[in-house]
mmCIF file of C-alpha atoms in Angstrom:
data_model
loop_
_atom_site.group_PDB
_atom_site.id
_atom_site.type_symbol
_atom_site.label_atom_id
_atom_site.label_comp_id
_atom_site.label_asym_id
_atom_site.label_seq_id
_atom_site.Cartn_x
_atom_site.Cartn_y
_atom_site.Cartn_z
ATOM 1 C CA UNK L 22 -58.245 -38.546 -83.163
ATOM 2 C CA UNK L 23 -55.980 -39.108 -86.274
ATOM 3 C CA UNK L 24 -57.663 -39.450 -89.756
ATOM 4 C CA UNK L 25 -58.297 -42.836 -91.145
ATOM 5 C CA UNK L 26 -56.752 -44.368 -94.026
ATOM 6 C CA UNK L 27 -59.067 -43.217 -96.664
ATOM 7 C CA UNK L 28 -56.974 -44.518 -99.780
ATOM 8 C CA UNK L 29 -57.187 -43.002 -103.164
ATOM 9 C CA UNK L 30 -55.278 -43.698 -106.463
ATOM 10 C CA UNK L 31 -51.905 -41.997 -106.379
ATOM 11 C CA UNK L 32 -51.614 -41.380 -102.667
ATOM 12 C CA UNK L 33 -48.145 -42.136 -101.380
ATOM 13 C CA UNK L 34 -48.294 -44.691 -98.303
ATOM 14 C CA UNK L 35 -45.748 -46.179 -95.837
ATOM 15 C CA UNK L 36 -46.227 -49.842 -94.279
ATOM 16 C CA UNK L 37 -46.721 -48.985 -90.463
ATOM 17 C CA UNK L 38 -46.091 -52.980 -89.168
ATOM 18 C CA UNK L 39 -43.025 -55.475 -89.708
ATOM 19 C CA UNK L 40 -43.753 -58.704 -91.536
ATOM 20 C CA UNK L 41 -46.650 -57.444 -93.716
ATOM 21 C CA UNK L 42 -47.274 -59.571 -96.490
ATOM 22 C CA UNK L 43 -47.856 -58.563 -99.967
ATOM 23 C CA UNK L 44 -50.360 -60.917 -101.942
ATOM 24 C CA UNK L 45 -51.052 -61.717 -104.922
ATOM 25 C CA UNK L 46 -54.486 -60.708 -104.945
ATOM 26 C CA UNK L 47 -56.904 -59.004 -102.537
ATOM 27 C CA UNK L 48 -57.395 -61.422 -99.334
ATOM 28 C CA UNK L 49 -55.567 -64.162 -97.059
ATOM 29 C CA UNK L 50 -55.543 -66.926 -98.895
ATOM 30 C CA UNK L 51 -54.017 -65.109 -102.114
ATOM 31 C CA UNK L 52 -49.963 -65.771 -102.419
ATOM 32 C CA UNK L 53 -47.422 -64.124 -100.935
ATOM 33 C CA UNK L 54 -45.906 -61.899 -103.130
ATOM 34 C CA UNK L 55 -43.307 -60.644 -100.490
ATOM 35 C CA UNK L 56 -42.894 -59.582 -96.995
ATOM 36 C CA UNK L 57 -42.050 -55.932 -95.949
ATOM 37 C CA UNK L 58 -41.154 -53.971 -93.035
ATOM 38 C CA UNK L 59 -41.896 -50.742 -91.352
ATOM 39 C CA UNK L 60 -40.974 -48.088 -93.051
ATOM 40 C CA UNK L 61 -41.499 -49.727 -96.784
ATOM 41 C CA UNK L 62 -43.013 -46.740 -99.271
ATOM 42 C CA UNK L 63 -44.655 -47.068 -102.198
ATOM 43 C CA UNK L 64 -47.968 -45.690 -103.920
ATOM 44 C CA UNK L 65 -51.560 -46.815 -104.285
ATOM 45 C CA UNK L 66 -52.882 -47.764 -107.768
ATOM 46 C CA UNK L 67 -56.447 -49.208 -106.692
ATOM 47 C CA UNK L 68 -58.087 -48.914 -103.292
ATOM 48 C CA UNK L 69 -60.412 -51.526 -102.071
ATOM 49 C CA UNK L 70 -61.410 -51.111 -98.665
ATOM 50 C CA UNK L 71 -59.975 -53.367 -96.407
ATOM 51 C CA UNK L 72 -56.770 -54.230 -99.523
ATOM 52 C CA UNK L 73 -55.131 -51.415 -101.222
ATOM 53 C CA UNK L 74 -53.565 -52.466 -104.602
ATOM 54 C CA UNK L 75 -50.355 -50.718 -104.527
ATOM 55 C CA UNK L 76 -46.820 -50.373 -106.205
ATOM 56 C CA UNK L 77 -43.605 -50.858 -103.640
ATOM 57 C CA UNK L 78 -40.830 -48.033 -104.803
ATOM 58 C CA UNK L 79 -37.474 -48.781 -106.117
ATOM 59 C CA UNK L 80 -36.073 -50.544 -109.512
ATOM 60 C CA UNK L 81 -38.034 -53.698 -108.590
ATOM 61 C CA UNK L 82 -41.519 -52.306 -109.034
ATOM 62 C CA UNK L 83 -43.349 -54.906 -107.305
ATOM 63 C CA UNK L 84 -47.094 -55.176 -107.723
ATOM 64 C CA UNK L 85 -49.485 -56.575 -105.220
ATOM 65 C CA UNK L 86 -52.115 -56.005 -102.389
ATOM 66 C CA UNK L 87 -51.636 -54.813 -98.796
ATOM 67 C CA UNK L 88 -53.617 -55.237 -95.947
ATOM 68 C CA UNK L 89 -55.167 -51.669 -95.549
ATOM 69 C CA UNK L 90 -54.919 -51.432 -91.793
ATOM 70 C CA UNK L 91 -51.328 -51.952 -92.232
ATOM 71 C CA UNK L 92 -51.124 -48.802 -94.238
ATOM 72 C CA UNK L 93 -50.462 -45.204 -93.334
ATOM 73 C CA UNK L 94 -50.665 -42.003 -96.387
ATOM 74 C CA UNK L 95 -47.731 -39.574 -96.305
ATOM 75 C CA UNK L 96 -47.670 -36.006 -96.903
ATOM 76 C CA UNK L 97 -48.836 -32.965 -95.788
ATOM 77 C CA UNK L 98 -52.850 -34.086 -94.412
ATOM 78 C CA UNK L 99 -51.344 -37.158 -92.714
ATOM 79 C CA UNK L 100 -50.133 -34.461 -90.242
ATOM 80 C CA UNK L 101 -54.176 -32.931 -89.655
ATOM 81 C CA UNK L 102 -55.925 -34.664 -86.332
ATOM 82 C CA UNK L 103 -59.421 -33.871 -86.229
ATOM 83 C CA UNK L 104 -58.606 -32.207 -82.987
ATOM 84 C CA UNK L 105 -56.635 -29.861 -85.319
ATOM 85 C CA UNK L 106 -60.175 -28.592 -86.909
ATOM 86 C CA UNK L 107 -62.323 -28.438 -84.313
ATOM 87 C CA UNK L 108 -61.092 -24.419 -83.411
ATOM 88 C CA UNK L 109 -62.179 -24.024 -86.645
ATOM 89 C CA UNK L 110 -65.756 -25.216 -86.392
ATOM 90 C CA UNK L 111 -66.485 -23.991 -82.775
ATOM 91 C CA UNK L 112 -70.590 -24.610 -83.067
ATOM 92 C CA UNK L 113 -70.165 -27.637 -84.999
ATOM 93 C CA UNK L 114 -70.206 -31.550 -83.585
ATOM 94 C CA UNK L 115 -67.114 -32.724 -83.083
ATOM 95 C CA UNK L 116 -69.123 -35.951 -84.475
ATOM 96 C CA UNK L 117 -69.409 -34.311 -87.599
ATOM 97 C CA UNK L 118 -65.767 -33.494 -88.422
ATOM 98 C CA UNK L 119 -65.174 -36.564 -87.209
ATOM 99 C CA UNK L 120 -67.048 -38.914 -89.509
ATOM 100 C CA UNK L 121 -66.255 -36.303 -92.648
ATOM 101 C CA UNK L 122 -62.693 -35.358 -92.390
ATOM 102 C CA UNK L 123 -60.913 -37.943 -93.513
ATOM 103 C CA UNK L 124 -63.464 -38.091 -96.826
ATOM 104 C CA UNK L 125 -62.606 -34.392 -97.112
ATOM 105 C CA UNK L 126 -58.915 -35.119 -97.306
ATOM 106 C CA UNK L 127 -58.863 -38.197 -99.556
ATOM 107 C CA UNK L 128 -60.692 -36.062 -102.321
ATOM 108 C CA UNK L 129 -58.035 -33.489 -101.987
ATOM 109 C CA UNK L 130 -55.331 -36.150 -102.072
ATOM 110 C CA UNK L 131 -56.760 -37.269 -105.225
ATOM 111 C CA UNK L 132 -56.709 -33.993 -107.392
ATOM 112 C CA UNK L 133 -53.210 -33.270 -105.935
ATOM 113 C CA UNK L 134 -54.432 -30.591 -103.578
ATOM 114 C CA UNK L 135 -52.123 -32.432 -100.204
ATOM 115 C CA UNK L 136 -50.860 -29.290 -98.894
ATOM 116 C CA UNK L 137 -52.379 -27.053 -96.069
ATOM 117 C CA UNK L 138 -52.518 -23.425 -97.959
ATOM 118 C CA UNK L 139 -55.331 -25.735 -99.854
ATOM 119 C CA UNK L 140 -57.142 -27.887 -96.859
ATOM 120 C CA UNK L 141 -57.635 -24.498 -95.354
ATOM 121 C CA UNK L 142 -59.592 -23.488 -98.334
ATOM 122 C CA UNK L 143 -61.334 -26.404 -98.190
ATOM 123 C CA UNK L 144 -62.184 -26.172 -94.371
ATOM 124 C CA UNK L 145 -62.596 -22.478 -94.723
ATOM 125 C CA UNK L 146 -65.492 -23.368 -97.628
ATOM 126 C CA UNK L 147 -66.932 -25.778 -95.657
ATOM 127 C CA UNK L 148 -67.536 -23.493 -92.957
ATOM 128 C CA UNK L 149 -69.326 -20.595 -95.364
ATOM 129 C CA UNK L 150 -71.426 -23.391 -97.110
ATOM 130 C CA UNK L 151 -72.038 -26.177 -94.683
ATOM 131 C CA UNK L 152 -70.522 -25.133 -91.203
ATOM 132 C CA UNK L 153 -72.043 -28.239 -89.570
ATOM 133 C CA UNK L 154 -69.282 -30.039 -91.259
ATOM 134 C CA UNK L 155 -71.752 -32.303 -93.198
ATOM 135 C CA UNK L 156 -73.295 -32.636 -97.007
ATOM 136 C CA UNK L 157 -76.589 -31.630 -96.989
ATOM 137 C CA UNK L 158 -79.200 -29.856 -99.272
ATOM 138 C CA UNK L 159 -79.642 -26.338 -100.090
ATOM 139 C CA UNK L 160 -82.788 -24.680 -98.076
ATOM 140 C CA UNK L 161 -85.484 -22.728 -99.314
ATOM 141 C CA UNK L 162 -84.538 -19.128 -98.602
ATOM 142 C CA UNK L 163 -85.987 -15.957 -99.920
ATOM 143 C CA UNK L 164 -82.422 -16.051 -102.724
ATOM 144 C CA UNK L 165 -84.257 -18.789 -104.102
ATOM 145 C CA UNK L 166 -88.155 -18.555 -103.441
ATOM 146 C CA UNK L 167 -90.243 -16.079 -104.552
ATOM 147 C CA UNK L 168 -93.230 -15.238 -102.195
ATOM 148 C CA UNK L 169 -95.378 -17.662 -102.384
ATOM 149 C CA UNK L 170 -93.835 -19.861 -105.019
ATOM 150 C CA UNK L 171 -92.926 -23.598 -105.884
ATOM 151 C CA UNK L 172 -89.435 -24.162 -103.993
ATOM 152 C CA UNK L 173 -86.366 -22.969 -105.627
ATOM 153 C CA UNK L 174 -88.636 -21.129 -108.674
ATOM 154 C CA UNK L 175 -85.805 -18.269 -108.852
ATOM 155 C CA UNK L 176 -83.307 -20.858 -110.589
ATOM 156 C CA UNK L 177 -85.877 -21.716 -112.811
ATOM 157 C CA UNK L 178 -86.206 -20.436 -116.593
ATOM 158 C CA UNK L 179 -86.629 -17.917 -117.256
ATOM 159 C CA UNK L 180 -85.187 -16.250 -114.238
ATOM 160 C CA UNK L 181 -81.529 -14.736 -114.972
ATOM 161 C CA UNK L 182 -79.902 -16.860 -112.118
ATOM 162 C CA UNK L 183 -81.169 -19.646 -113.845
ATOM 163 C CA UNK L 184 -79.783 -18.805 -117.375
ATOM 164 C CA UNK L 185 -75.776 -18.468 -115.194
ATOM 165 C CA UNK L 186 -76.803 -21.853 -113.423
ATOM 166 C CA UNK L 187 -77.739 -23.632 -116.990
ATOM 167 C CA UNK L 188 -80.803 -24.591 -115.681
ATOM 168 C CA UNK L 189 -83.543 -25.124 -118.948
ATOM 169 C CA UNK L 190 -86.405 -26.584 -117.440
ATOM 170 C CA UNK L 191 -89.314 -26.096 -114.817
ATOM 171 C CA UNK L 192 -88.026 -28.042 -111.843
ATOM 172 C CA UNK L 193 -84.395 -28.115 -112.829
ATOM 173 C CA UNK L 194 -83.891 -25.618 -109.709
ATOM 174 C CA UNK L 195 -85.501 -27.925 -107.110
ATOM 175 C CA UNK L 196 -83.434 -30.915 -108.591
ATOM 176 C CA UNK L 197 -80.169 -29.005 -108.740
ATOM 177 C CA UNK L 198 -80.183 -26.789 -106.120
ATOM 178 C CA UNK L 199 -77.591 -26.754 -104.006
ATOM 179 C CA UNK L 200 -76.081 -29.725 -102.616
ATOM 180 C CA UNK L 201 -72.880 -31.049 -100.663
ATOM 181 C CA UNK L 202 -70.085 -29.450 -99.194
ATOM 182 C CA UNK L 203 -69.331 -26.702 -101.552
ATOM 183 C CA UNK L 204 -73.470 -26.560 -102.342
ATOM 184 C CA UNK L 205 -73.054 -27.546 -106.271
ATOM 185 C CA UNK L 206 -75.798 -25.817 -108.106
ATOM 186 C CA UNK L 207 -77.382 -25.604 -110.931
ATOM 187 C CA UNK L 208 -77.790 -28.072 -114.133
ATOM 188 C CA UNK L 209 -74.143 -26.795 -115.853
ATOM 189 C CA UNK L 210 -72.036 -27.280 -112.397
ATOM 190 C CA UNK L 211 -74.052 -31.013 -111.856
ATOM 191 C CA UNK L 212 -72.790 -31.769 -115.416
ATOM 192 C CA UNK L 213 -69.550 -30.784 -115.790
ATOM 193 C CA UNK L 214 -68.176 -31.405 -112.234
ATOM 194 C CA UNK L 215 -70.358 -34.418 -112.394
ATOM 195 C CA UNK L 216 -67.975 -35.440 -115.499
ATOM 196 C CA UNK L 217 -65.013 -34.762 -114.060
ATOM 197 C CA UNK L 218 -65.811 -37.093 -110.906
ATOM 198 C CA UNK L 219 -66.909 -39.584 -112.519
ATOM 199 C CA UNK L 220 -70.897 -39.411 -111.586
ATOM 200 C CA UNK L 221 -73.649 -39.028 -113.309
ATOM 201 C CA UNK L 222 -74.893 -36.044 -110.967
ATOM 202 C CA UNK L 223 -77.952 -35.147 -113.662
ATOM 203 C CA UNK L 224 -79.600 -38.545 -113.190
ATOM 204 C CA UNK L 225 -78.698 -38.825 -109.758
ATOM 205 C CA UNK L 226 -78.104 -35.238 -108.122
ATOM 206 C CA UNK L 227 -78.647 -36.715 -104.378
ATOM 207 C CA UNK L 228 -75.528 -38.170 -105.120
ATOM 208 C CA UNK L 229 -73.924 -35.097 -103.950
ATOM 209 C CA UNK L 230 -74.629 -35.492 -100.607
ATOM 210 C CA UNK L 231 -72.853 -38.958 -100.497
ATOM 211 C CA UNK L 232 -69.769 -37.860 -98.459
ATOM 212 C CA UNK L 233 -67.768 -39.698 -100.348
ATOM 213 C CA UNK L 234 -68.742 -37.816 -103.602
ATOM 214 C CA UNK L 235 -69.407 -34.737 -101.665
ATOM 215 C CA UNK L 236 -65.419 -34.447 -100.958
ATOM 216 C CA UNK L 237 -64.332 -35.298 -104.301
ATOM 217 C CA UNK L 238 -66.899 -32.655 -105.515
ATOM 218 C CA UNK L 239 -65.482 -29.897 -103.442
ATOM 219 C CA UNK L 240 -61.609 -30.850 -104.222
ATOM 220 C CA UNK L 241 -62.581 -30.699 -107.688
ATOM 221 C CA UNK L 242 -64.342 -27.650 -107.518
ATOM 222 C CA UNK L 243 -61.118 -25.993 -105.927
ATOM 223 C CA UNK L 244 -58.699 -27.998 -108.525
ATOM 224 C CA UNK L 245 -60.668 -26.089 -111.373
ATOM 225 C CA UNK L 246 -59.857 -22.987 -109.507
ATOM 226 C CA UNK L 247 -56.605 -23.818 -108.083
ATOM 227 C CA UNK L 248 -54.348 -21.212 -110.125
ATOM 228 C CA UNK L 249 -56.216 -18.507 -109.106
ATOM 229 C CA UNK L 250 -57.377 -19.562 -105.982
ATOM 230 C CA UNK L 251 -53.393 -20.566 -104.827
ATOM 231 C CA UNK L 252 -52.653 -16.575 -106.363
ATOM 232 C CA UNK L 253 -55.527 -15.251 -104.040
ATOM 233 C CA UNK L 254 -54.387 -17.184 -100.560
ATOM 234 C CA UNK L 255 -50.845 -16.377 -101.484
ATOM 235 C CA UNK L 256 -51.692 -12.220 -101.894
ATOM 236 C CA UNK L 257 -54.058 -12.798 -98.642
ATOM 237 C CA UNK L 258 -56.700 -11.930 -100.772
ATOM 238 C CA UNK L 259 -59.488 -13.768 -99.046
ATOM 239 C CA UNK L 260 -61.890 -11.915 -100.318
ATOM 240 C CA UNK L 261 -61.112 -13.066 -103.718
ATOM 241 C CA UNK L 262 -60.659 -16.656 -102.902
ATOM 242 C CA UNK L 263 -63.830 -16.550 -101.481
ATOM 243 C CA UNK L 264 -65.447 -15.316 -104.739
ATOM 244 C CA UNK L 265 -63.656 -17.881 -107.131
ATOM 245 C CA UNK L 266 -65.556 -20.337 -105.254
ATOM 246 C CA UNK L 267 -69.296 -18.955 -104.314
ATOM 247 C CA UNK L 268 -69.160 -15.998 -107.084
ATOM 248 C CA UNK L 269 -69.813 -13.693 -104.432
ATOM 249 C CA UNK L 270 -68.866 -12.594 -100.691
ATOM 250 C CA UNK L 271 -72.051 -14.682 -99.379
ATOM 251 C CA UNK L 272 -70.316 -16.389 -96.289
ATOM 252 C CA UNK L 273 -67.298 -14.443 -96.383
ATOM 253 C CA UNK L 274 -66.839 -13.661 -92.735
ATOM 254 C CA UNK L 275 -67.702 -17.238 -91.631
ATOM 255 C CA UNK L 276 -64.930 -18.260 -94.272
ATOM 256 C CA UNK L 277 -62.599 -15.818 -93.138
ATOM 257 C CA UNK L 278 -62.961 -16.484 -89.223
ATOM 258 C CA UNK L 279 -62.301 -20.261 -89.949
ATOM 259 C CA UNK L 280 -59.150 -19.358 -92.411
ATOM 260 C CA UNK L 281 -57.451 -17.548 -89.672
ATOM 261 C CA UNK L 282 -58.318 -19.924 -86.827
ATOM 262 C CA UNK L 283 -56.855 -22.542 -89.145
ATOM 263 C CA UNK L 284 -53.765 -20.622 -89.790
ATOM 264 C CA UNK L 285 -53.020 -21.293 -85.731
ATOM 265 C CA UNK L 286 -53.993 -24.754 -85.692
ATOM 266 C CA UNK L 287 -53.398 -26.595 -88.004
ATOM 267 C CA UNK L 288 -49.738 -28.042 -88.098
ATOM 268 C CA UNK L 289 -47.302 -26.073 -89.986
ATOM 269 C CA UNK L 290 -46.253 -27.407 -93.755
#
């Protein structure tokens, strides 16, 4: 199974069909703009589902929409099948990476992270956190439950963990506990990744779990980190890597073990 067109500002496409019109606006009935043939690059400046807003290359600059379905991203993740990830997720549905991977990829496409050194930090995260390949919510666990206490009362004030999580109120651990692929937590990480994306993650935290967002979350998690992280995977560090994204070594085997699959089977740069 190859990944679906999941088009994001920025992304770099190539017309797959000869005699695809460009229109003057979203749907059939719009003008023709032009008429292209396979092969014709360009990049995306506004997705819309089933029309992708784009900008054909070259002195011209012609402006217009494409049908998506004629549409195909380049670079480095239009290479990854799903069939390429499943090794790394050998207990997970191959459902699962199927529905999510190609929302995985179009949030790394959009903070520039199309290149494999970072999808296998992605994967490689998404096995430590979420290893059934989906965004879901944060359980109650001893590491955030004291015995006998309201879910999630360890991130609340006046707890340490949740003075380095930001959390200020009673109940601001239950509502920001961890969520989504890379398990956001805590009232500081809702807010400022929450800015960055676009959402409004304090008013809305189950947002987070929208695969959409989740994806975007997680790519922008990395991109905050990507220096370092980029250093760490270079120096086979994974240890490190590891830690610029959980703060710890929680999950560090599972992350490892998917890394290394990865390194076999997913397609070379």
């Amino acid at each position: 199974m190859r990944l679906g067109a999941i088009m994001v500002v920025g992304d770099h496409f190539t017309v797959t069909s000869d005699n695809v019109n460009l229109r003057a606006g979203p749907s059939t009935s719009s003008a023709v703009v032009a008429v292209f043939m396979t092969g014709t690059t360009g990049v995306v400046t506004q997705p819309d589902g089933a029309w992708t807003k784009v900008l054909i290359d070259g002195p011209a600059r012609i402006t217009g929409y494409f049908a998506t379905q004629f549409l195909a991203v380049s670079g480095y993740l239009s290479k990854v099948a799903a069939a390429n990830v499943y090794p790394m997720f050998p207990d997970t549905p191959h459902g699962n990476i199927n529905a999510n991977l190609g929302y995985v990829c179009g949030g790394l496409r959009a903070c520039d992270l199309d290149d494999r050194p970072m999808l296998l930090m992605a994967l490689g995260t998404i096995r430590a956190e979420t290893a059934s390949f989906r965004a879901i919510s944060e359980g109650v666990s001893p590491y955030n439950t004291s015995p006998g206490g309201e879910p999630f009362d360890l991130y609340d004030p006046p707890t340490q963990i949740a003075k380095a999580l930001g959390n200020t109120h009673r109940g601001d651990g239950a509502k920001y506990k961890g969520r989504g692929f890379v398990q956001l937590t805590g009232r500081s990480n809702y807010s400022r990744v929450g800015t960055q994306v676009d959402k409004d993650l304090i008013n809305s935290p189950e947002l987070c779990n929208d695969p959409l967002t989740a994806a975007r979350i997680l790519a922008q998690f990395l991109k905050n980190n990507e220096s370092a992280i980029r250093t760490a995977l270079k120096n086979r560090d994974l240890a490190k890597a590891r830690k610029l994204v959980n703060g710890g070594s929680h999950g560090l085997e599972a992350f490892e073990d998917a890394y290394n699959i990865g390194l076999t089977s997913l397609p070379p740069s």
